[in-house]
Coordinates of N, CA and C in Angstrom, one line a residue:
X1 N -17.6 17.4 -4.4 CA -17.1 16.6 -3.3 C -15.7 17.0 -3.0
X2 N -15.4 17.2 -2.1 CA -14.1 17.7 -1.5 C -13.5 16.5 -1.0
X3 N -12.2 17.0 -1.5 CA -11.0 16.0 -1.0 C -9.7 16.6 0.0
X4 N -9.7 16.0 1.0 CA -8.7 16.7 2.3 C -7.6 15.9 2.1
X5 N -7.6 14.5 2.0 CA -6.2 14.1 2.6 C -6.3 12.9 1.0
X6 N -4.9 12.0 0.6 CA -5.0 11.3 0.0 C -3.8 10.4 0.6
X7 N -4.2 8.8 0.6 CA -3.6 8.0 1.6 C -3.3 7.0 0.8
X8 N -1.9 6.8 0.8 CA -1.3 5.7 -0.4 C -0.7 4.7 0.2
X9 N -0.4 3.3 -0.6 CA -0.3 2.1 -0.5 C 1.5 2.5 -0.7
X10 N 2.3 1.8 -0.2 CA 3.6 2.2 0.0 C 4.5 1.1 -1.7
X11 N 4.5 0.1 -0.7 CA 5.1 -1.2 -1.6 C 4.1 -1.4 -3.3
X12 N 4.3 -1.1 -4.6 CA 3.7 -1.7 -5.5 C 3.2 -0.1 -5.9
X13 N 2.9 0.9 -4.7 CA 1.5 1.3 -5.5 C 2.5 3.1 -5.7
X14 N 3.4 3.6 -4.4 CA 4.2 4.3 -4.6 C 5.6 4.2 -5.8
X15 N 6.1 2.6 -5.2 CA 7.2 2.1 -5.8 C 6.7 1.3 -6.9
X16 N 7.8 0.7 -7.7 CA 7.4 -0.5 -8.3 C 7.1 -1.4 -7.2
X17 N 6.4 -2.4 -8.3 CA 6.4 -4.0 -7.1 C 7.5 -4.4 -7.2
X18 N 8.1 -4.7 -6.1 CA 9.4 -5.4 -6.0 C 9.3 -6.7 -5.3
X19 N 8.9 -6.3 -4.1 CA 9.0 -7.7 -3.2 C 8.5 -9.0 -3.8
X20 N 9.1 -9.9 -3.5 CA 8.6 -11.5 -3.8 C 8.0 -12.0 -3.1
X21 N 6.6 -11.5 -2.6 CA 5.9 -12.2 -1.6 C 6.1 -14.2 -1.4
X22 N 5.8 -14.3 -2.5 CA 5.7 -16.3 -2.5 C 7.3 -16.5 -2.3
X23 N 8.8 -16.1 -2.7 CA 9.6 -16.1 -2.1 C 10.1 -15.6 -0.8
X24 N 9.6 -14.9 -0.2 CA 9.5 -14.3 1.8 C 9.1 -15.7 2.4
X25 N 7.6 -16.2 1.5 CA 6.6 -17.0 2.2 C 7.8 -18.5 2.1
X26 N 8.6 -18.8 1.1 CA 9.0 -20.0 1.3 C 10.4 -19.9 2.5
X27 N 11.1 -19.2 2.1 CA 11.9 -18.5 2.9 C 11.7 -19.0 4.9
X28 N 10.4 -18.7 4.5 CA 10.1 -18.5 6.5 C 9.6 -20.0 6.6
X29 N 8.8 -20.6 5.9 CA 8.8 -21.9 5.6 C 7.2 -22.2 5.6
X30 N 6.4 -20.9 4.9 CA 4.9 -20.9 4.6 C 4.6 -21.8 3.5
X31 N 3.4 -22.5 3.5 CA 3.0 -23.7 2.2 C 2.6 -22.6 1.0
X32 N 2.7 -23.3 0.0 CA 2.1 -22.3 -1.1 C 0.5 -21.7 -1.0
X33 N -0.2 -22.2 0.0 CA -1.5 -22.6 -0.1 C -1.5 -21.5 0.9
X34 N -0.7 -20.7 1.8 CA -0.8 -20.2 3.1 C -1.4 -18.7 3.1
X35 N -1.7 -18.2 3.9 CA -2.3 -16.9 3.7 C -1.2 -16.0 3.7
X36 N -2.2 -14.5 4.0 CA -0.4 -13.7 3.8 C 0.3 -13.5 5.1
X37 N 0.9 -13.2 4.8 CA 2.3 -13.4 5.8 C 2.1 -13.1 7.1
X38 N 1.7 -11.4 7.8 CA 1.7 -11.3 8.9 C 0.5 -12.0 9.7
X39 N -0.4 -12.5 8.7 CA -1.7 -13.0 9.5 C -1.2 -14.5 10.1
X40 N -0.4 -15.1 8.9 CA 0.2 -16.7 9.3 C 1.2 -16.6 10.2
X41 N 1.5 -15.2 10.5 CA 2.7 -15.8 11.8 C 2.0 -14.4 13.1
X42 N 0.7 -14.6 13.1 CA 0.2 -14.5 14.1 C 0.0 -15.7 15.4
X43 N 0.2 -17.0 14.4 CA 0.3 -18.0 14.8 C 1.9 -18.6 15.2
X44 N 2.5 -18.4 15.4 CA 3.8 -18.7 15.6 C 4.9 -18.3 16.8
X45 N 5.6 -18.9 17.6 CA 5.8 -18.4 18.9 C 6.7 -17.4 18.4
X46 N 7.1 -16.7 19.8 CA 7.7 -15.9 19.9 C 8.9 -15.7 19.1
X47 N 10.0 -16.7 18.9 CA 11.2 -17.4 18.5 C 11.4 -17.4 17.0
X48 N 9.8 -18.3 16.4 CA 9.6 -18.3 15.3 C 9.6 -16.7 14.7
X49 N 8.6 -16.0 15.1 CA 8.3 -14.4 14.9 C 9.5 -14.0 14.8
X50 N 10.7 -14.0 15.7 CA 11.6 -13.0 15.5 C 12.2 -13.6 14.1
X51 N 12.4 -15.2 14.0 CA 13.1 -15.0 12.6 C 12.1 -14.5 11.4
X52 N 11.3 -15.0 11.4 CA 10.4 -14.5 10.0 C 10.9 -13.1 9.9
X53 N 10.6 -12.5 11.0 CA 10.6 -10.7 10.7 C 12.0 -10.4 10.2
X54 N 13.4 -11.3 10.6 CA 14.5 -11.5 10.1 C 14.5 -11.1 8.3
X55 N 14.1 -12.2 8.5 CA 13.6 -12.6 6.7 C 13.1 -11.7 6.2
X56 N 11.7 -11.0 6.4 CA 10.8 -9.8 6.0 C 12.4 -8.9 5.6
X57 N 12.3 -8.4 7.0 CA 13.3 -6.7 7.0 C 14.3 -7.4 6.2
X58 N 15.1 -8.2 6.2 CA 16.3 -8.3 4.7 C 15.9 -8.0 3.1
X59 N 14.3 -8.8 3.0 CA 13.9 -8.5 1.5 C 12.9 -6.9 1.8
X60 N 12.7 -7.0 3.1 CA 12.5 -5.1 2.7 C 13.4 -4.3 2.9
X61 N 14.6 -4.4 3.1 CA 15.5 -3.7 3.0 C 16.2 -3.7 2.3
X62 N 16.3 -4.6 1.3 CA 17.0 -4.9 -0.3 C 15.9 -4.0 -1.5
X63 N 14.6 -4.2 -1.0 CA 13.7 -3.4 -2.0 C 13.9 -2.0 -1.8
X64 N 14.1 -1.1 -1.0 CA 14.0 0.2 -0.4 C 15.0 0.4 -1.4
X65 N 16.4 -0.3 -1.3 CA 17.9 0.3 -2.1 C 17.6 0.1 -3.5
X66 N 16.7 -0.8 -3.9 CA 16.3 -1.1 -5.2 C 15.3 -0.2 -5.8
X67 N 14.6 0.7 -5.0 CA 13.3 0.8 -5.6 C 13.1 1.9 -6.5
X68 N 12.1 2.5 -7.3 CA 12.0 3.1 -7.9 C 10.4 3.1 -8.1
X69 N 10.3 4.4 -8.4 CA 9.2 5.1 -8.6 C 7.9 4.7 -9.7
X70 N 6.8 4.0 -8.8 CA 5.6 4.0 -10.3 C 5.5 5.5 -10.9
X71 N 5.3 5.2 -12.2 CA 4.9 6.5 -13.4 C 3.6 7.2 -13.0
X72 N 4.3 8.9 -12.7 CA 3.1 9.8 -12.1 C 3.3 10.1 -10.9
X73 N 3.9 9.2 -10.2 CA 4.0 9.4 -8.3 C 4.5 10.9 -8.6
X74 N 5.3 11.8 -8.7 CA 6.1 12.7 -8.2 C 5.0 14.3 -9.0
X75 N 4.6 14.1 -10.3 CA 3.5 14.8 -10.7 C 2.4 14.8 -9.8
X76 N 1.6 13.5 -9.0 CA 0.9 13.6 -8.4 C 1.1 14.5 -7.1
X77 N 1.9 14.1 -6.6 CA 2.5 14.8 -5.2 C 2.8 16.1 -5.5
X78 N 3.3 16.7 -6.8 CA 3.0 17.9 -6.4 C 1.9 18.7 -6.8
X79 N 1.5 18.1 -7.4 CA -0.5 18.4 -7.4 C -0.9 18.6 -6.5
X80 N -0.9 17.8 -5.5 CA -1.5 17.7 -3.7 C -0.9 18.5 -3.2
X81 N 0.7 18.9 -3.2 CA 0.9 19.7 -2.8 C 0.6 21.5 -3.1
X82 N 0.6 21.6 -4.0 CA -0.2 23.0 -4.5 C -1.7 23.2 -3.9
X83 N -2.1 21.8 -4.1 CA -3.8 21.8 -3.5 C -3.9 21.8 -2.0
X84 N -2.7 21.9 -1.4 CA -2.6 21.8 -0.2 C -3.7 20.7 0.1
X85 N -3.9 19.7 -0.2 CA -4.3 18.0 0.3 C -3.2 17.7 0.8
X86 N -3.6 17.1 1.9 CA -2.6 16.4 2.8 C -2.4 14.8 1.9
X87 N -1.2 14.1 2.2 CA -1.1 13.0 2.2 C -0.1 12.3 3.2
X88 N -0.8 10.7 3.3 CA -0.4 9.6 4.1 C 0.2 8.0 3.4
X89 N 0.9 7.5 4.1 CA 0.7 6.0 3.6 C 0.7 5.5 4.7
X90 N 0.1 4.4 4.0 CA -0.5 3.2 5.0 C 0.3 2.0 4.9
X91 N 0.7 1.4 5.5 CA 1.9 0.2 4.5 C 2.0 -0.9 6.2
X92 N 2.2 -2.1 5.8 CA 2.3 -3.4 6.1 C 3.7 -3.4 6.1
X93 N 4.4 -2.4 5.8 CA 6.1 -2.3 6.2 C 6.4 -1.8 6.6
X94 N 7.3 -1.4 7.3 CA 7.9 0.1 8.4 C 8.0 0.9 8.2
X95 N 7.9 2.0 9.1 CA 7.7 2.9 9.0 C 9.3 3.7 8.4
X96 N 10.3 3.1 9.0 CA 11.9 3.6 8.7 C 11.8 3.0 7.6
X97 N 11.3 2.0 6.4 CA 11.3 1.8 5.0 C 11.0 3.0 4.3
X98 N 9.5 3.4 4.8 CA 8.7 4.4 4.2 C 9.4 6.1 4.2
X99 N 10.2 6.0 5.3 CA 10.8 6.6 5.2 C 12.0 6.8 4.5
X100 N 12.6 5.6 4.2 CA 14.2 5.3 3.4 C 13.7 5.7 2.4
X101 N 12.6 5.3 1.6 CA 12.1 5.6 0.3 C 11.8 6.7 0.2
X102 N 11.3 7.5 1.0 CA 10.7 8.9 0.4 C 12.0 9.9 0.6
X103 N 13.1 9.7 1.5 CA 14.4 10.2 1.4 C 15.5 9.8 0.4
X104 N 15.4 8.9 -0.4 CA 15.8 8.4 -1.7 C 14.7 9.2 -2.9
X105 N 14.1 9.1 -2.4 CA 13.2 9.9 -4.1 C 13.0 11.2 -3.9
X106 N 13.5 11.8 -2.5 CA 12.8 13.2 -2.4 C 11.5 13.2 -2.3
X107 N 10.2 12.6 -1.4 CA 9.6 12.6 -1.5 C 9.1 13.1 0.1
X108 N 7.7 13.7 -0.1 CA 6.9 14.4 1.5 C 5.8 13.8 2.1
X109 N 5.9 13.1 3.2 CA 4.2 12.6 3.1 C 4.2 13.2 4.3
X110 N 2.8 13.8 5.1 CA 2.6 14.1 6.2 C 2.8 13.1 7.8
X111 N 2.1 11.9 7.2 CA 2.0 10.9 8.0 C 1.9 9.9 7.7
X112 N 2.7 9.0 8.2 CA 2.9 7.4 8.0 C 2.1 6.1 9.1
X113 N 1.8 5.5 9.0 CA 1.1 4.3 9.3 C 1.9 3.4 9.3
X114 N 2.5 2.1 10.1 CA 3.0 1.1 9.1 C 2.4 -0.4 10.7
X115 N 3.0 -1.3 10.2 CA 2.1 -2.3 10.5 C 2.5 -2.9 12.4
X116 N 2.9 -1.7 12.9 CA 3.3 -1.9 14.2 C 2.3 -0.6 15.1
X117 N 2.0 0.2 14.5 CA 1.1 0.9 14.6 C -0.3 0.9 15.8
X118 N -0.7 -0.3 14.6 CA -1.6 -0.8 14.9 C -1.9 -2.0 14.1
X119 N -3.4 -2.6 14.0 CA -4.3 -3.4 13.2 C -3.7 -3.3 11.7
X120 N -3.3 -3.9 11.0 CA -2.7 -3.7 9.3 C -4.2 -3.8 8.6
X121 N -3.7 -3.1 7.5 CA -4.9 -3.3 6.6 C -5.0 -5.2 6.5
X122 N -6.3 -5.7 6.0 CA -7.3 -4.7 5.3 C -8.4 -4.2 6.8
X123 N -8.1 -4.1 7.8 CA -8.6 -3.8 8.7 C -8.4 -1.7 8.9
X124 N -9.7 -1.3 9.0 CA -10.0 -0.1 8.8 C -9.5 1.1 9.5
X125 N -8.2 0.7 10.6 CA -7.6 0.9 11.6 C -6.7 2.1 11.1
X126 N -6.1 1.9 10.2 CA -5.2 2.4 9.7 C -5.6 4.0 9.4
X127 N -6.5 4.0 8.5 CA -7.3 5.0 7.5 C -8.3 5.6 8.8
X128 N -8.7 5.5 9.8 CA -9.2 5.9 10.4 C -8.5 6.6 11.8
X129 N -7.5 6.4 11.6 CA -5.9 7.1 12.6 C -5.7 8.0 11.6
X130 N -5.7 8.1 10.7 CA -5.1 9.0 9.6 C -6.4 10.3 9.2
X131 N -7.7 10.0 9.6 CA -8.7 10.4 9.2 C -8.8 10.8 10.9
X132 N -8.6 10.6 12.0 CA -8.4 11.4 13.0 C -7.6 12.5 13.6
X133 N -6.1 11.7 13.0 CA -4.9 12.7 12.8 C -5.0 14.4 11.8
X134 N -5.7 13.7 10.8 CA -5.7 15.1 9.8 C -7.0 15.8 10.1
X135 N -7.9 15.4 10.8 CA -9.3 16.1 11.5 C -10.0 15.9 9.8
X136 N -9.9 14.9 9.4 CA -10.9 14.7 8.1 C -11.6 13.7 8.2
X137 N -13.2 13.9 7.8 CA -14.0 12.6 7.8 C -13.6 11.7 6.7
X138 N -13.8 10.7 6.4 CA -13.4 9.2 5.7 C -13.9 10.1 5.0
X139 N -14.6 10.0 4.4 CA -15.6 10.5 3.0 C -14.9 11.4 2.3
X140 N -14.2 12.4 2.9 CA -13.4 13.5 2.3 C -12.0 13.2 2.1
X141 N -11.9 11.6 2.3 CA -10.3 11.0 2.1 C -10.6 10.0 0.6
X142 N -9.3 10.0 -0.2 CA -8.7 8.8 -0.8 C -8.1 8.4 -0.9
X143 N -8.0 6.9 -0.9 CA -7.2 5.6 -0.2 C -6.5 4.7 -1.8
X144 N -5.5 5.0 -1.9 CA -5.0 4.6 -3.5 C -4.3 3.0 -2.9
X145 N -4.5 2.2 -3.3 CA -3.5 0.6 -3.5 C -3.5 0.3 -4.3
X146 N -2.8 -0.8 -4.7 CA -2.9 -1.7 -5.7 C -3.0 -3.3 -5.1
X147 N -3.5 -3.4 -4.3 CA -3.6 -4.7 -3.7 C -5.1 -4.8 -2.8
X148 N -5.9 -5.9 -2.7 CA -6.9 -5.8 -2.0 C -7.2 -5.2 -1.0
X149 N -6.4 -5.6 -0.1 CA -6.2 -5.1 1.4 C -6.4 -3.9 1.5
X150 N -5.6 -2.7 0.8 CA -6.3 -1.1 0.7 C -7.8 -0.9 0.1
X151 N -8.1 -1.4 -0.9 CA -9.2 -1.2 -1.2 C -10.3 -1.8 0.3
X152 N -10.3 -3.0 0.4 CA -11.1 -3.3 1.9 C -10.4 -2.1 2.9
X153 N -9.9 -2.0 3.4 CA -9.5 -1.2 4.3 C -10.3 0.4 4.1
X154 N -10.3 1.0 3.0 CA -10.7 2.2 2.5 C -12.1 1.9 2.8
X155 N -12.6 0.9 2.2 CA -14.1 0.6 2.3 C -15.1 0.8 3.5
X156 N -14.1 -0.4 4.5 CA -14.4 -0.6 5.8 C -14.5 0.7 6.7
X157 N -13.7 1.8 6.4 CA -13.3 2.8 6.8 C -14.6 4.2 6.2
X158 N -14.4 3.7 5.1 CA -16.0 4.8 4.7 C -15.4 5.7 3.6
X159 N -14.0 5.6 3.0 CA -13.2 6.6 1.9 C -13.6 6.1 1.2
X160 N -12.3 6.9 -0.1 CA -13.2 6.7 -1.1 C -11.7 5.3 -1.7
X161 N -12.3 4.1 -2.0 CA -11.1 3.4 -2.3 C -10.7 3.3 -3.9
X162 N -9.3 3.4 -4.0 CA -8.9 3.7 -5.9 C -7.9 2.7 -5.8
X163 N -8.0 1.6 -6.9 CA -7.2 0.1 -7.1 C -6.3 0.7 -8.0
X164 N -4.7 0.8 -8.0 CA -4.1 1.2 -8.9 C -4.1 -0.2 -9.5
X165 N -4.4 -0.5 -11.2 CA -4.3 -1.7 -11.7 C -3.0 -1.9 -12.5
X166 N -1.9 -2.6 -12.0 CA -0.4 -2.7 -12.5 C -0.1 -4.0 -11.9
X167 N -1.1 -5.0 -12.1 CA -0.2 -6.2 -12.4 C -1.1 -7.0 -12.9
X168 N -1.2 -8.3 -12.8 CA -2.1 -9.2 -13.5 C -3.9 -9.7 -12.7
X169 N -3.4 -9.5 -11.0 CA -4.4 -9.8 -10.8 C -5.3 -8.7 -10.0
X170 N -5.2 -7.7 -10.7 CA -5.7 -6.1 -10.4 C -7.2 -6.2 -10.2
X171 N -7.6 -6.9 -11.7 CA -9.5 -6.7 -11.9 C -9.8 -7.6 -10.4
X172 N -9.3 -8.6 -10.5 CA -10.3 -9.5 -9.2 C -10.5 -8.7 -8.1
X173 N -10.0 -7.5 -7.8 CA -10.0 -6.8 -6.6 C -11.3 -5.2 -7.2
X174 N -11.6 -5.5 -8.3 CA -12.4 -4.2 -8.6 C -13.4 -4.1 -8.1
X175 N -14.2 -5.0 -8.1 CA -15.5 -5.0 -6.7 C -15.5 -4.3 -5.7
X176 N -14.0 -4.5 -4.6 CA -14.0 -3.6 -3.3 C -13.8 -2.3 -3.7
X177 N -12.9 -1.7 -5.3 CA -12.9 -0.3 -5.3 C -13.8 0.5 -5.8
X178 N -14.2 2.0 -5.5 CA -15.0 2.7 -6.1 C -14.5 3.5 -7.7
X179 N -13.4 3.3 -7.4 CA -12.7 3.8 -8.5 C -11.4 2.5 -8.9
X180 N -11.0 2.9 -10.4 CA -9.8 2.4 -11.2 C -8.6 2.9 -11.9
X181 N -7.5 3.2 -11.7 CA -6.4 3.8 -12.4 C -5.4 3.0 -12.8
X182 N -4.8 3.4 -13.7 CA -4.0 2.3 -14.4 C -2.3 3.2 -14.1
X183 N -2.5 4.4 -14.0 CA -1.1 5.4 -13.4 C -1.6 6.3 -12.5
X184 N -1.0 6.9 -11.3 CA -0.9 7.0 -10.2 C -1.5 8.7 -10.4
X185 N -0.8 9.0 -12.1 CA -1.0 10.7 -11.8 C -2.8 10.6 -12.4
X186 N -3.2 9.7 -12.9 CA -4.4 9.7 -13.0 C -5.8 10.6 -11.8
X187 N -4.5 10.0 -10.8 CA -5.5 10.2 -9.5 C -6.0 12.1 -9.9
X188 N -4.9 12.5 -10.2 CA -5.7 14.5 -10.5 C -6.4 14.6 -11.2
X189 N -6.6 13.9 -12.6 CA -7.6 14.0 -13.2 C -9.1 13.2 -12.5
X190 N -9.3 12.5 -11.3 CA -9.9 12.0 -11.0 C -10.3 12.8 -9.6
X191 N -9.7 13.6 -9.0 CA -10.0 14.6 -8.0 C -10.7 15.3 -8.6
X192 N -9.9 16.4 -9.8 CA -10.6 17.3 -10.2 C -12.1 16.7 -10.5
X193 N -12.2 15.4 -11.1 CA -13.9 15.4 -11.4 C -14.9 15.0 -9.7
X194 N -14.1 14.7 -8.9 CA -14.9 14.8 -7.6 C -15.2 16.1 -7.0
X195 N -14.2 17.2 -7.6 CA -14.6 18.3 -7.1 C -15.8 18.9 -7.7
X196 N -15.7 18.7 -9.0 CA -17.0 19.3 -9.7 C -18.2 18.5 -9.2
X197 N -18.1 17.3 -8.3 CA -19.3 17.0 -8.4 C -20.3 17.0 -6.7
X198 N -21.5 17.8 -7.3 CA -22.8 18.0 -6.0 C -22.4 17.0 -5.3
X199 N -22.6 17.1 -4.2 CA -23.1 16.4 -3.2 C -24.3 16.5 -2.2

């Protein structure tokens, strides 16, 4: 099975987790009970939106200066790179974050996604722009997160989805993935055995 492109989760799954989602959420003035953030202020006027996003971009822009690298990212990347696989992220943050970050770490990704784009995960929007852009079918892509939303998204999309598991509630999300990693450079030992295998 051949692998073309590999499409990563930005926040958590490149970086450490940093952000305080339940802190953003009280911040903008969401109930504990509320869903996640850009879906709940799909509902909210114009006025409202501009401050939330206020709020977002300050704690994502405090993470970017803070952030630091999950164990394996930089081994993996240049695996892909030698294998000439393309890679992407897909991210629910901006695009100029994704970029701050990969120019603080020295890092290359071909193509970015982020939630102005288009449709955010877990909607299949994303991975299928990325699977158009690189002239690769879904099937010959993998879709790494650590949060539900990538794994649905990968799914919806027809890739192959891999749950990086680095925090507490990793397993509840293993149903949507086809695969599991507990560190990021895992993913080469997990290419190499899709390569050996028939299709």
């Amino acid at each position: 099975m051949k692998i073309n492109v590999v499409i990563f989760d930005l926040d958590g799954t490149i970086t450490e987790p940093i952000l305080d989602f339940d802190q953003i959420r009280k911040e903008i003035g969401f109930g504990p009970h509320a869903g996640t953030i850009l879906e709940e202020m799909e509902h909210m006027t114009e006025l409202e939106k501009k401050r939330a996003f206020a709020i977002i971009d300050a704690h994502e822009t405090a993470a970017v200066e803070k952030s630091r690298l999950n164990a394996g990212v930089r081994e993996t990347l240049d695996y892909l790179a030698v294998k000439k696989i393309q890679t992407g992220i897909i991210t629910r943050n901006t695009k100029e974050n994704a970029l701050a970050v990969a120019a603080k770490h020295s890092l290359n990704f071909d193509h970015i996604v982020d939630r102005f784009d288009g449709p955010v995960k877990p909607d299949a929007w994303g991975v299928l722009r990325l699977c158009e852009i690189f002239n690769t079918p879904p099937e010959q892509v993998i879709v790494v997160g650590d949060f539900l939303h990538d794994v649905q998204a990968a799914r919806a999309a027809g890739a192959v989805s891999v749950l990086l598991k680095n925090h507490k509630n990793a397993h509840d999300f293993l149903p949507w993935s086809d695969y599991s990693i507990d560190r990021i450079d895992e993913l080469i030992s997990l290419i190499q055995k899709l390569y050996s295998r028939k299709v």
